[in-house]
CSV table of C-alpha atoms and ligand atoms in Angstrom, one decimal:
chain,number,residue,atom,x,y,z
A,15,UNK,CA,-11.6,44.3,-2.4
A,16,UNK,CA,-11.4,40.6,-2.7
A,17,UNK,CA,-13.9,39.0,-5.0
A,18,UNK,CA,-17.0,37.6,-3.1
A,19,UNK,CA,-17.1,33.9,-3.6
A,20,UNK,CA,-20.4,32.4,-4.9
A,21,UNK,CA,-21.6,28.8,-4.9
A,22,UNK,CA,-24.7,27.1,-6.3
A,23,UNK,CA,-26.0,24.0,-4.6
A,24,UNK,CA,-28.3,22.0,-6.8
A,25,UNK,CA,-30.6,19.7,-4.9
A,26,UNK,CA,-32.0,16.8,-7.1
A,27,UNK,CA,-35.6,15.8,-6.5
A,28,UNK,CA,-35.8,17.4,-3.0
A,29,UNK,CA,-39.5,16.5,-2.5
A,30,UNK,CA,-39.1,12.8,-3.6
A,31,UNK,CA,-35.6,11.9,-2.4
A,32,UNK,CA,-35.1,13.2,1.1
A,33,UNK,CA,-35.1,10.8,4.0
A,34,UNK,CA,-33.7,10.8,7.5
A,35,UNK,CA,-32.9,14.5,7.4
A,36,UNK,CA,-30.9,14.4,4.2
A,37,UNK,CA,-31.8,18.0,3.5
A,38,UNK,CA,-29.7,18.8,6.6
A,39,UNK,CA,-26.7,18.4,4.3
A,40,UNK,CA,-27.8,21.4,2.3
A,41,UNK,CA,-28.4,23.4,5.4
A,42,UNK,CA,-24.9,22.6,6.8
A,43,UNK,CA,-23.2,23.5,3.5
A,44,UNK,CA,-25.2,26.7,3.1
A,45,UNK,CA,-24.5,27.7,6.7
A,46,UNK,CA,-20.8,27.0,6.6
A,47,UNK,CA,-20.7,29.2,3.5
A,48,UNK,CA,-22.7,32.0,5.1
A,49,UNK,CA,-20.5,32.0,8.2
A,50,UNK,CA,-17.6,32.7,5.8
A,51,UNK,CA,-19.3,35.3,3.7
A,52,UNK,CA,-19.6,33.0,0.7
A,53,UNK,CA,-22.8,33.7,-1.2
A,54,UNK,CA,-24.9,30.5,-1.7
A,55,UNK,CA,-27.7,30.0,-4.2
A,56,UNK,CA,-29.8,26.9,-3.6
A,57,UNK,CA,-31.7,25.5,-6.5
A,58,UNK,CA,-34.0,22.5,-6.8
A,59,UNK,CA,-34.0,20.3,-9.9
A,60,UNK,CA,-37.0,17.9,-9.9
A,61,UNK,CA,-39.1,16.0,-12.4
A,62,UNK,CA,-38.9,17.6,-15.8
A,63,UNK,CA,-36.1,20.1,-15.0
A,64,UNK,CA,-33.0,20.0,-17.2
A,65,UNK,CA,-29.5,20.6,-15.9
A,66,UNK,CA,-26.9,22.9,-17.4
A,67,UNK,CA,-23.7,21.1,-16.6
A,68,UNK,CA,-21.6,24.3,-17.0
A,69,UNK,CA,-23.6,26.0,-14.3
A,70,UNK,CA,-23.3,23.3,-11.6
A,71,UNK,CA,-21.0,23.7,-8.6
A,72,UNK,CA,-22.2,21.3,-6.0
A,73,UNK,CA,-24.9,18.7,-6.5
A,74,UNK,CA,-26.7,16.9,-3.7
A,75,UNK,CA,-28.9,13.8,-4.3
A,76,UNK,CA,-30.5,12.3,-1.1
A,77,UNK,CA,-32.1,9.0,-0.3
A,78,UNK,CA,-35.5,7.5,-1.0
A,79,UNK,CA,-37.2,4.2,-1.0
A,80,UNK,CA,-37.4,1.9,-4.1
A,81,UNK,CA,-40.8,3.3,-4.9
A,82,UNK,CA,-39.5,6.9,-5.2
A,83,UNK,CA,-36.4,5.7,-7.1
A,84,UNK,CA,-38.7,4.1,-9.6
A,85,UNK,CA,-40.5,7.4,-10.1
A,86,UNK,CA,-37.3,9.4,-10.4
A,87,UNK,CA,-35.2,7.1,-12.5
A,88,UNK,CA,-36.9,7.5,-15.9
A,89,UNK,CA,-36.9,11.3,-15.5
A,90,UNK,CA,-33.2,11.2,-14.5
A,91,UNK,CA,-32.4,9.3,-17.7
A,92,UNK,CA,-34.2,11.7,-19.9
A,93,UNK,CA,-33.5,15.1,-18.4
A,94,UNK,CA,-30.4,14.9,-16.3
A,95,UNK,CA,-28.2,11.8,-16.9
A,96,UNK,CA,-26.1,13.2,-19.7
A,97,UNK,CA,-25.5,16.5,-17.9
A,98,UNK,CA,-24.5,14.7,-14.7
A,99,UNK,CA,-22.0,12.5,-16.6
A,100,UNK,CA,-20.6,15.6,-18.3
A,101,UNK,CA,-20.4,17.5,-15.0
A,102,UNK,CA,-18.7,14.6,-13.2
A,103,UNK,CA,-16.1,14.4,-15.9
A,104,UNK,CA,-15.5,18.1,-15.6
A,105,UNK,CA,-14.9,17.7,-11.9
A,106,UNK,CA,-18.2,19.0,-10.4
A,107,UNK,CA,-18.5,18.1,-6.8
A,108,UNK,CA,-21.4,15.8,-5.9
A,109,UNK,CA,-22.7,14.2,-2.7
A,110,UNK,CA,-25.0,11.3,-3.2
A,111,UNK,CA,-26.7,9.5,-0.3
A,112,UNK,CA,-28.3,6.0,-0.3
A,113,UNK,CA,-31.0,6.0,-3.0
A,114,UNK,CA,-29.3,8.8,-4.9
A,115,UNK,CA,-26.0,7.0,-4.6
A,116,UNK,CA,-27.6,3.8,-6.0
A,117,UNK,CA,-29.0,5.8,-9.0
A,118,UNK,CA,-25.7,7.3,-10.0
A,119,UNK,CA,-24.2,3.8,-10.3
A,120,UNK,CA,-24.8,1.5,-13.2
A,121,UNK,CA,-28.0,-0.1,-12.1
A,122,UNK,CA,-30.1,-1.1,-9.2
A,123,UNK,CA,-31.9,-4.5,-9.2
A,124,UNK,CA,-34.8,-4.3,-6.8
A,125,UNK,CA,-36.5,-7.1,-4.8
A,126,UNK,CA,-39.0,-7.6,-7.5
A,127,UNK,CA,-36.3,-8.2,-10.0
A,128,UNK,CA,-36.8,-4.8,-11.8
A,129,UNK,CA,-33.6,-3.4,-13.0
A,130,UNK,CA,-33.5,0.3,-12.6
A,131,UNK,CA,-30.9,1.8,-14.9
A,132,UNK,CA,-28.5,4.2,-13.3
A,133,UNK,CA,-26.7,7.2,-14.6
A,134,UNK,CA,-23.3,5.4,-14.7
A,135,UNK,CA,-21.2,8.2,-13.2
A,136,UNK,CA,-20.0,5.6,-10.6
A,137,UNK,CA,-18.6,2.2,-11.6
A,138,UNK,CA,-20.9,0.6,-9.0
A,139,UNK,CA,-24.0,-1.5,-9.1
A,140,UNK,CA,-26.6,-2.4,-6.5
A,141,UNK,CA,-28.6,-5.5,-5.9
A,142,UNK,CA,-31.4,-5.8,-3.3
A,143,UNK,CA,-30.2,-8.1,-0.6
A,144,UNK,CA,-32.0,-10.4,1.8
A,145,UNK,CA,-31.6,-8.3,4.9
A,146,UNK,CA,-31.6,-4.6,5.7
A,147,UNK,CA,-28.5,-3.0,7.0
A,148,UNK,CA,-29.6,-0.6,9.7
A,149,UNK,CA,-27.8,1.4,12.3
A,150,UNK,CA,-25.0,3.8,13.1
A,151,UNK,CA,-21.9,3.6,10.9
A,152,UNK,CA,-18.3,4.7,11.5
A,153,UNK,CA,-16.1,4.9,8.4
A,154,UNK,CA,-12.4,5.7,8.2
A,155,UNK,CA,-11.5,7.6,5.0
A,156,UNK,CA,-8.1,6.2,3.9
A,157,UNK,CA,-7.8,8.7,1.1
A,158,UNK,CA,-7.7,11.6,3.6
A,159,UNK,CA,-4.1,12.4,4.6
A,160,UNK,CA,-5.3,12.5,8.2
A,161,UNK,CA,-7.5,9.4,7.8
A,162,UNK,CA,-10.4,11.1,9.5
A,163,UNK,CA,-13.7,9.3,10.2
A,164,UNK,CA,-17.2,9.9,9.2
A,165,UNK,CA,-20.3,8.9,11.2
A,166,UNK,CA,-23.8,8.4,9.9
A,167,UNK,CA,-26.9,6.3,10.0
A,168,UNK,CA,-27.6,3.6,7.4
A,169,UNK,CA,-30.8,1.9,6.4
A,170,UNK,CA,-30.8,0.1,3.1
A,171,UNK,CA,-31.3,-3.4,1.7
A,172,UNK,CA,-29.6,-2.6,-1.6
A,173,UNK,CA,-26.1,-4.0,-1.6
A,174,UNK,CA,-23.6,-2.0,-3.6
A,175,UNK,CA,-20.5,-3.3,-5.2
A,176,UNK,CA,-17.7,-1.3,-6.7
A,177,UNK,CA,-15.8,-1.7,-10.0
A,178,UNK,CA,-12.2,-0.6,-10.5
A,179,UNK,CA,-13.1,2.9,-11.8
A,180,UNK,CA,-14.1,4.2,-8.4
A,181,UNK,CA,-12.5,3.9,-4.9
A,182,UNK,CA,-14.4,3.4,-1.6
A,183,UNK,CA,-15.2,6.4,0.5
A,184,UNK,CA,-13.9,4.5,3.5
A,185,UNK,CA,-13.3,1.4,5.4
A,186,UNK,CA,-16.1,0.4,7.7
A,187,UNK,CA,-15.2,0.4,11.4
A,188,UNK,CA,-18.7,0.0,12.6
A,189,UNK,CA,-21.8,-0.9,10.5
A,190,UNK,CA,-22.6,-2.7,7.3
A,191,UNK,CA,-21.4,-0.2,4.6
A,192,UNK,CA,-21.9,-0.9,0.9
A,193,UNK,CA,-22.9,-4.5,1.2
A,194,UNK,CA,-22.2,-5.9,4.6
A,195,UNK,CA,-19.4,-8.1,3.4
A,196,UNK,CA,-16.4,-6.4,1.9
A,197,UNK,CA,-15.8,-3.8,4.6
A,198,UNK,CA,-16.1,-0.9,2.3
A,199,UNK,CA,-18.5,2.1,2.4
A,200,UNK,CA,-19.4,4.5,-0.3
A,201,UNK,CA,-17.6,5.4,-3.5
A,202,UNK,CA,-15.5,8.2,-4.9
A,203,UNK,CA,-15.0,9.1,-8.6
A,204,UNK,CA,-13.2,12.4,-9.3
A,205,UNK,CA,-15.2,14.8,-7.0
A,206,UNK,CA,-18.3,12.6,-6.8
A,207,UNK,CA,-18.9,11.1,-3.4
A,208,UNK,CA,-21.6,8.4,-2.9
A,209,UNK,CA,-22.4,6.9,0.5
A,210,UNK,CA,-25.1,5.3,2.7
A,211,UNK,CA,-24.7,7.8,5.4
A,212,UNK,CA,-27.8,9.6,6.5
A,213,UNK,CA,-28.1,11.5,9.7
A,214,UNK,CA,-27.8,14.1,8.4
A,215,UNK,CA,-24.3,13.4,7.4
A,216,UNK,CA,-22.6,16.8,7.1
A,217,UNK,CA,-23.6,18.6,10.4
A,218,UNK,CA,-21.8,15.8,12.3
A,219,UNK,CA,-18.8,15.6,9.9
A,220,UNK,CA,-17.7,19.2,9.4
A,221,UNK,CA,-14.3,18.3,7.9
A,222,UNK,CA,-16.1,16.5,5.1
A,223,UNK,CA,-18.5,19.3,4.5
A,224,UNK,CA,-15.5,21.6,4.1
A,225,UNK,CA,-13.8,19.1,1.8
A,226,UNK,CA,-16.8,19.3,-0.5
A,227,UNK,CA,-17.0,23.1,-0.4
A,228,UNK,CA,-13.3,23.4,-1.0
A,229,UNK,CA,-13.4,21.1,-4.0
A,230,UNK,CA,-16.4,22.9,-5.4
A,231,UNK,CA,-14.9,26.4,-4.9
A,232,UNK,CA,-11.5,25.4,-6.2
A,233,UNK,CA,-13.0,24.4,-9.5
A,234,UNK,CA,-14.5,27.8,-10.0
A,235,UNK,CA,-11.9,30.0,-8.3
A,236,UNK,CA,-8.7,28.0,-8.5
A,237,UNK,CA,-6.8,25.7,-6.2
A,238,UNK,CA,-5.6,28.5,-3.9
A,239,UNK,CA,-9.1,29.0,-2.5
A,240,UNK,CA,-8.9,28.5,1.3
A,241,UNK,CA,-11.8,28.3,3.7
A,242,UNK,CA,-11.6,30.3,6.9
A,243,UNK,CA,-11.6,28.0,10.0
A,244,UNK,CA,-14.8,27.8,12.0
A,245,UNK,CA,-15.5,27.0,15.6
A,246,UNK,CA,-16.5,23.3,15.2
A,247,UNK,CA,-16.6,22.3,18.8
A,248,UNK,CA,-20.3,21.4,18.8
A,249,UNK,CA,-20.1,19.5,15.5
A,250,UNK,CA,-17.0,17.5,16.7
A,251,UNK,CA,-18.8,16.7,19.9
A,252,UNK,CA,-21.8,15.4,17.9
A,253,UNK,CA,-19.4,13.3,15.7
A,254,UNK,CA,-17.6,11.9,18.7
A,255,UNK,CA,-20.8,11.0,20.6
A,256,UNK,CA,-22.1,9.0,17.6
A,257,UNK,CA,-18.7,7.2,17.2
A,258,UNK,CA,-18.6,6.4,20.9
A,259,UNK,CA,-22.2,5.0,21.0
A,260,UNK,CA,-21.6,3.0,17.8
A,261,UNK,CA,-18.5,1.4,19.2
A,262,UNK,CA,-20.1,0.6,22.5
A,263,UNK,CA,-23.1,-1.0,20.7
A,264,UNK,CA,-20.8,-3.1,18.6
A,265,UNK,CA,-19.0,-4.3,21.7
A,266,UNK,CA,-22.3,-5.2,23.4
A,267,UNK,CA,-23.6,-7.0,20.3
A,268,UNK,CA,-20.4,-9.0,19.8
A,269,UNK,CA,-20.5,-10.1,23.4
A,270,UNK,CA,-17.1,-8.4,24.2
A,271,UNK,CA,-18.7,-6.8,27.3
B,515,LIG,N1,-34.1,1.7,-1.8
B,515,LIG,C1,-32.9,1.7,-1.3
B,515,LIG,C2,-32.5,0.5,-0.3
B,515,LIG,O1,-33.3,0.2,0.6
B,515,LIG,C3,-32.5,3.0,-0.7
B,515,LIG,C4,-32.9,3.3,0.7
B,515,LIG,C5,-32.6,4.7,1.1
B,515,LIG,O2,-32.3,5.6,0.4
B,515,LIG,N2,-32.8,4.9,2.4
B,515,LIG,O3,-31.5,-0.1,-0.6
């Protein structure tokens, strides 16, 4: 009989960093595994918990406000930063949203001028900006051979800028993205994906959920791992509905209607 695939999903600071349904990402990943007979173990790593980089498969870090980020950041440095850097270099898959994305960059300078040090997995830095970027976002992933899109909801005042060691997750079709100016959203380094997309993101973007699962499983079981197709009609409808609404709103706002 074929070996039963197993996957551990590690949720960083779930009680502190979880806004706009970010936990839905874990539910979507776990459900898509369950439907395929893949055994999932979900573990939380919060204040004081250390990480074993060799045991990580897929790491999720959600969003939070500056206040929560200031609570989490010192702990992150002491108990998890080194393990996360080691894991990222070893190809562990990570999904980081908003506040979590900012903290895996080099630093986040808040409105009060406090500079919160980041983990430095991503060659990216964030500076609090004068206005909040709020609303639906549609992003085209140019690294994807099919150049598929992601939809999500952003709400951040931090403006993120990318250095040369990471590439953007996508080009912004609708919304603000990383900083509202350069047309880029999110960051990718190896199998680490950072973004500003809440929503939750993965239930409405099933192809991306599977991309993360495939990368995580391939690392443990080899590149020939394939994921059985699922009936994603509802998920695709949800994606398309958000994309349509976002495009209409943009047209209304820009006076094209
Ligand atoms: N504090 C960050 C900002 O506003 C993150 C917000 C979030 O995670 N939603 O830029």
